[in-house]
Coordinates of C-alpha atoms and ligand atoms in Angstrom, one line a residue:
M1 CA 43.3 -30.5 -38.0
V2 CA 39.9 -30.0 -36.5
E3 CA 39.3 -26.9 -34.4
L4 CA 36.7 -26.0 -31.8
L5 CA 35.0 -22.6 -32.1
P6 CA 33.1 -21.8 -28.9
S7 CA 30.1 -19.7 -29.7
I8 CA 29.5 -17.1 -27.1
L9 CA 25.8 -17.0 -27.8
S10 CA 25.2 -19.4 -25.0
A11 CA 27.7 -17.8 -22.6
D12 CA 27.0 -15.7 -19.6
F13 CA 27.3 -12.2 -21.2
A14 CA 27.9 -10.6 -17.8
H15 CA 31.1 -12.6 -17.5
L16 CA 32.2 -12.8 -21.1
A17 CA 36.0 -12.5 -20.6
D18 CA 36.0 -15.3 -18.0
Q19 CA 33.8 -17.5 -20.1
V20 CA 36.0 -17.0 -23.2
A21 CA 39.1 -17.7 -21.1
A22 CA 37.6 -21.0 -19.8
A23 CA 36.6 -22.1 -23.3
E24 CA 40.1 -21.3 -24.5
H25 CA 41.7 -23.3 -21.7
G26 CA 39.4 -26.2 -22.8
G27 CA 41.0 -26.1 -26.2
G28 CA 38.9 -23.6 -28.2
T29 CA 41.1 -21.9 -30.8
V30 CA 38.8 -19.4 -32.4
I31 CA 35.9 -17.5 -30.8
H32 CA 32.6 -17.6 -32.7
V33 CA 30.6 -14.4 -32.3
D34 CA 27.0 -14.4 -33.4
V35 CA 25.7 -11.0 -34.6
M36 CA 22.0 -10.8 -35.1
D37 CA 19.9 -7.8 -36.1
G38 CA 16.3 -8.8 -35.4
H39 CA 15.5 -8.6 -39.1
F40 CA 17.5 -11.3 -40.9
V41 CA 16.9 -13.6 -38.0
P42 CA 14.2 -13.3 -35.2
N43 CA 16.7 -12.4 -32.5
I44 CA 19.0 -9.6 -31.5
T45 CA 22.4 -10.1 -29.9
L46 CA 25.4 -7.8 -30.2
G47 CA 27.5 -5.6 -32.5
P48 CA 30.9 -4.0 -32.9
P49 CA 31.2 -2.6 -29.3
V50 CA 31.1 -6.1 -27.8
V51 CA 33.6 -7.3 -30.5
A52 CA 35.9 -4.5 -29.5
S53 CA 35.7 -5.6 -25.8
L54 CA 36.3 -9.2 -26.7
R55 CA 39.3 -8.1 -28.8
K56 CA 40.9 -6.8 -25.5
A57 CA 39.9 -10.0 -23.6
T58 CA 41.5 -12.6 -25.9
K59 CA 44.2 -13.1 -28.4
L60 CA 42.2 -15.8 -30.3
P61 CA 40.9 -14.9 -33.7
L62 CA 37.3 -13.6 -33.6
D63 CA 35.0 -15.3 -36.1
C64 CA 32.1 -12.9 -36.6
H65 CA 29.0 -14.6 -38.1
L66 CA 26.8 -11.8 -39.4
M67 CA 23.2 -12.7 -39.4
I68 CA 22.2 -9.2 -40.5
E69 CA 20.7 -7.4 -43.5
H70 CA 22.9 -4.9 -45.4
P71 CA 26.2 -6.3 -44.0
D72 CA 28.2 -4.0 -46.2
E73 CA 27.2 -1.0 -44.1
Y74 CA 28.8 -2.6 -41.0
I75 CA 31.9 -4.3 -42.3
P76 CA 34.2 -1.3 -41.7
A77 CA 32.9 -1.1 -38.1
F78 CA 33.7 -4.8 -37.5
A79 CA 37.2 -4.3 -38.9
D80 CA 37.8 -1.4 -36.6
A81 CA 36.5 -3.4 -33.7
G82 CA 39.1 -6.1 -34.3
A83 CA 37.2 -8.9 -36.1
N84 CA 39.4 -11.4 -37.9
W85 CA 37.0 -13.6 -39.8
V86 CA 33.7 -12.3 -41.2
S87 CA 31.0 -14.5 -42.6
V88 CA 27.9 -13.2 -44.4
H89 CA 24.8 -15.1 -45.4
Y90 CA 24.2 -16.0 -49.0
E91 CA 20.6 -15.2 -48.4
A92 CA 21.3 -11.6 -47.1
C93 CA 23.7 -10.5 -49.9
R94 CA 22.4 -9.2 -53.2
H95 CA 25.9 -8.6 -54.4
L96 CA 27.8 -11.3 -52.6
H97 CA 31.0 -11.0 -54.6
R98 CA 31.2 -7.3 -53.8
T99 CA 30.6 -7.9 -50.1
L100 CA 33.3 -10.6 -50.0
E101 CA 35.8 -8.2 -51.6
L102 CA 34.9 -5.5 -49.1
I103 CA 35.6 -7.9 -46.2
A104 CA 39.0 -8.8 -47.7
H105 CA 39.7 -5.2 -48.5
H106 CA 39.4 -4.5 -44.7
G107 CA 42.0 -7.1 -43.9
M108 CA 39.6 -9.8 -42.7
K109 CA 39.1 -13.3 -43.9
P110 CA 35.9 -13.6 -46.0
A111 CA 33.4 -16.4 -45.7
V112 CA 29.9 -17.3 -46.8
V113 CA 27.2 -18.9 -44.7
L114 CA 24.5 -21.1 -46.2
N115 CA 21.1 -21.6 -44.5
P116 CA 19.8 -25.2 -44.4
A117 CA 17.6 -24.6 -47.4
T118 CA 20.4 -23.0 -49.6
R119 CA 22.2 -25.3 -52.0
V120 CA 26.0 -25.6 -52.0
N121 CA 26.0 -25.4 -55.8
F122 CA 25.0 -21.7 -55.7
I123 CA 28.4 -20.6 -54.4
V124 CA 30.7 -22.7 -56.7
D125 CA 32.0 -19.7 -58.7
I126 CA 33.1 -17.8 -55.6
L127 CA 34.7 -20.6 -53.7
P128 CA 38.2 -19.5 -54.7
M129 CA 37.6 -16.2 -52.8
L130 CA 36.7 -17.8 -49.5
H131 CA 38.6 -18.5 -46.3
H132 CA 35.8 -20.8 -45.2
V133 CA 32.3 -21.8 -45.9
L134 CA 29.9 -22.0 -43.0
I135 CA 27.2 -24.6 -43.3
M136 CA 24.2 -23.8 -41.0
S137 CA 23.0 -27.1 -39.5
V138 CA 20.1 -25.3 -37.8
N139 CA 18.0 -22.4 -38.9
P140 CA 19.9 -19.4 -37.6
G141 CA 18.7 -17.3 -34.7
F142 CA 19.0 -19.4 -31.5
G143 CA 21.3 -21.7 -29.7
G144 CA 20.4 -25.1 -28.4
Q145 CA 18.5 -26.4 -31.5
S146 CA 18.8 -29.9 -33.0
F147 CA 21.2 -30.7 -35.8
I148 CA 19.5 -31.1 -39.2
P149 CA 20.8 -34.4 -40.6
F150 CA 21.0 -33.5 -44.3
S151 CA 23.6 -30.9 -43.4
L152 CA 26.0 -33.8 -43.6
D153 CA 25.4 -34.2 -47.3
K154 CA 26.2 -30.5 -47.8
I155 CA 29.5 -30.9 -45.9
W156 CA 30.4 -33.9 -48.0
R157 CA 29.5 -32.1 -51.3
L158 CA 31.7 -29.1 -50.3
K159 CA 34.6 -31.4 -49.5
Q160 CA 34.3 -33.0 -52.9
L161 CA 34.2 -29.6 -54.6
R162 CA 37.3 -28.5 -52.7
E163 CA 39.2 -31.5 -54.0
E164 CA 37.9 -31.2 -57.6
M165 CA 38.7 -27.5 -57.7
G166 CA 42.1 -27.8 -55.9
L167 CA 41.1 -25.2 -53.3
K168 CA 42.0 -24.9 -49.6
F169 CA 38.9 -23.2 -48.0
R170 CA 37.9 -24.6 -44.7
I171 CA 34.5 -26.1 -43.9
E172 CA 32.7 -24.8 -40.8
V173 CA 29.6 -26.2 -39.2
D174 CA 27.3 -24.3 -36.9
G175 CA 24.2 -25.5 -35.0
G176 CA 23.5 -28.6 -32.9
V177 CA 27.2 -29.6 -32.7
A178 CA 27.3 -31.7 -29.6
H179 CA 28.6 -35.1 -28.3
D180 CA 26.0 -37.1 -30.2
T181 CA 26.5 -35.4 -33.5
I182 CA 30.2 -34.5 -33.7
A183 CA 31.6 -37.7 -35.0
P184 CA 29.5 -37.9 -38.3
I185 CA 30.1 -34.1 -38.8
V186 CA 33.9 -34.5 -38.6
Q187 CA 33.7 -37.7 -40.7
A188 CA 31.8 -35.8 -43.4
G189 CA 34.6 -33.3 -43.7
A190 CA 34.0 -30.4 -41.4
D191 CA 37.1 -29.0 -39.7
L192 CA 35.8 -25.9 -38.0
L193 CA 33.3 -26.9 -35.3
V194 CA 31.1 -24.2 -33.7
A195 CA 29.5 -25.1 -30.5
G196 CA 27.4 -22.9 -28.2
N197 CA 25.2 -24.9 -26.0
A198 CA 27.5 -27.9 -25.8
V199 CA 30.3 -25.7 -24.5
F200 CA 28.5 -23.1 -22.3
G201 CA 25.1 -24.6 -21.6
A202 CA 25.9 -26.5 -18.5
G203 CA 28.2 -23.9 -16.9
R204 CA 31.4 -25.9 -17.3
P205 CA 32.9 -24.4 -20.5
E206 CA 36.5 -25.6 -19.9
E207 CA 35.6 -29.2 -19.2
D208 CA 32.9 -29.4 -21.9
A209 CA 35.1 -27.8 -24.5
R210 CA 37.8 -30.3 -23.7
A211 CA 35.5 -33.3 -23.9
L212 CA 34.0 -32.1 -27.2
L213 CA 37.3 -31.4 -28.8
S214 CA 38.6 -34.8 -27.8
A215 CA 35.6 -36.5 -29.3
A216 CA 36.2 -34.5 -32.5
R217 CA 39.8 -35.4 -32.7
Q218 CA 39.1 -39.0 -32.1
A219 CA 36.5 -39.0 -34.9
A220 CA 39.1 -37.3 -37.2
G221 CA 41.7 -39.9 -36.3
E222 CA 44.0 -37.1 -35.0
Ligands
DX5_301 C1 22.7 -19.9 -34.3 C2 24.1 -19.5 -34.1 C3 25.0 -20.5 -33.5 C4 24.7 -20.9 -32.2 C5 24.8 -22.4 -32.2 O1 22.0 -19.0 -35.1 O2 24.7 -19.1 -35.4 O3 26.4 -20.1 -33.6 O4 25.4 -20.4 -31.1 O5 24.4 -22.9 -31.0 P1 24.4 -24.4 -30.6 O6 25.8 -24.9 -30.7 O7 23.8 -24.3 -29.2 O8 23.4 -25.1 -31.6
ZN302 ZN1 26.9 -18.8 -35.5

């Protein structure tokens, strides 16, 4: 089953609860929360206090994408704030296995994110620990960028590995997911589809989420 994960990065932050509710009415089933520290990526967004407010505003799982250095130091705070899924960047973690164990120890679902230039093969040994793998299909930091086409090969490779290894982790894609890119993304094997600009950019989150999800389901044959 494909799922749509509206990314609040492109939402109106002064009306976050309403924006999330609209995206949920449009069929969003997990809320994607982009945490940026101004060091790992050249942008600053939000942290645990906003996650705690979101936790009160929706019952949907909160998927926290940590684009931060030293994520271990903040994982307990995200757990306290009510995060459900936490993904950390391969490129930001010197002791990735330890970090993933820390996330799981705090009762959250662990995931790894790969930047466009990072190979899927680097994480083969830890795939059994993961709830999902997040393939960045843009360089992280900003919404509204164009999808990088070779990301499709990485999705396909991950799907192959999942079959070969008999695993169940899910495959998430983030960056440039929109009407003109969603069919090949789904056909390559992604089932968690993050979309920021395509959901919130035009100010019609409910309608645009619904249309995007419908295109994804059609491409998946669901
Ligand atoms: C980018 C973020 C994304 C962002 C995607 O660094 O990780 O989640 O919101 O935005 P769109 O869907 O606009 O490419
Ligand atoms: Zn993201």
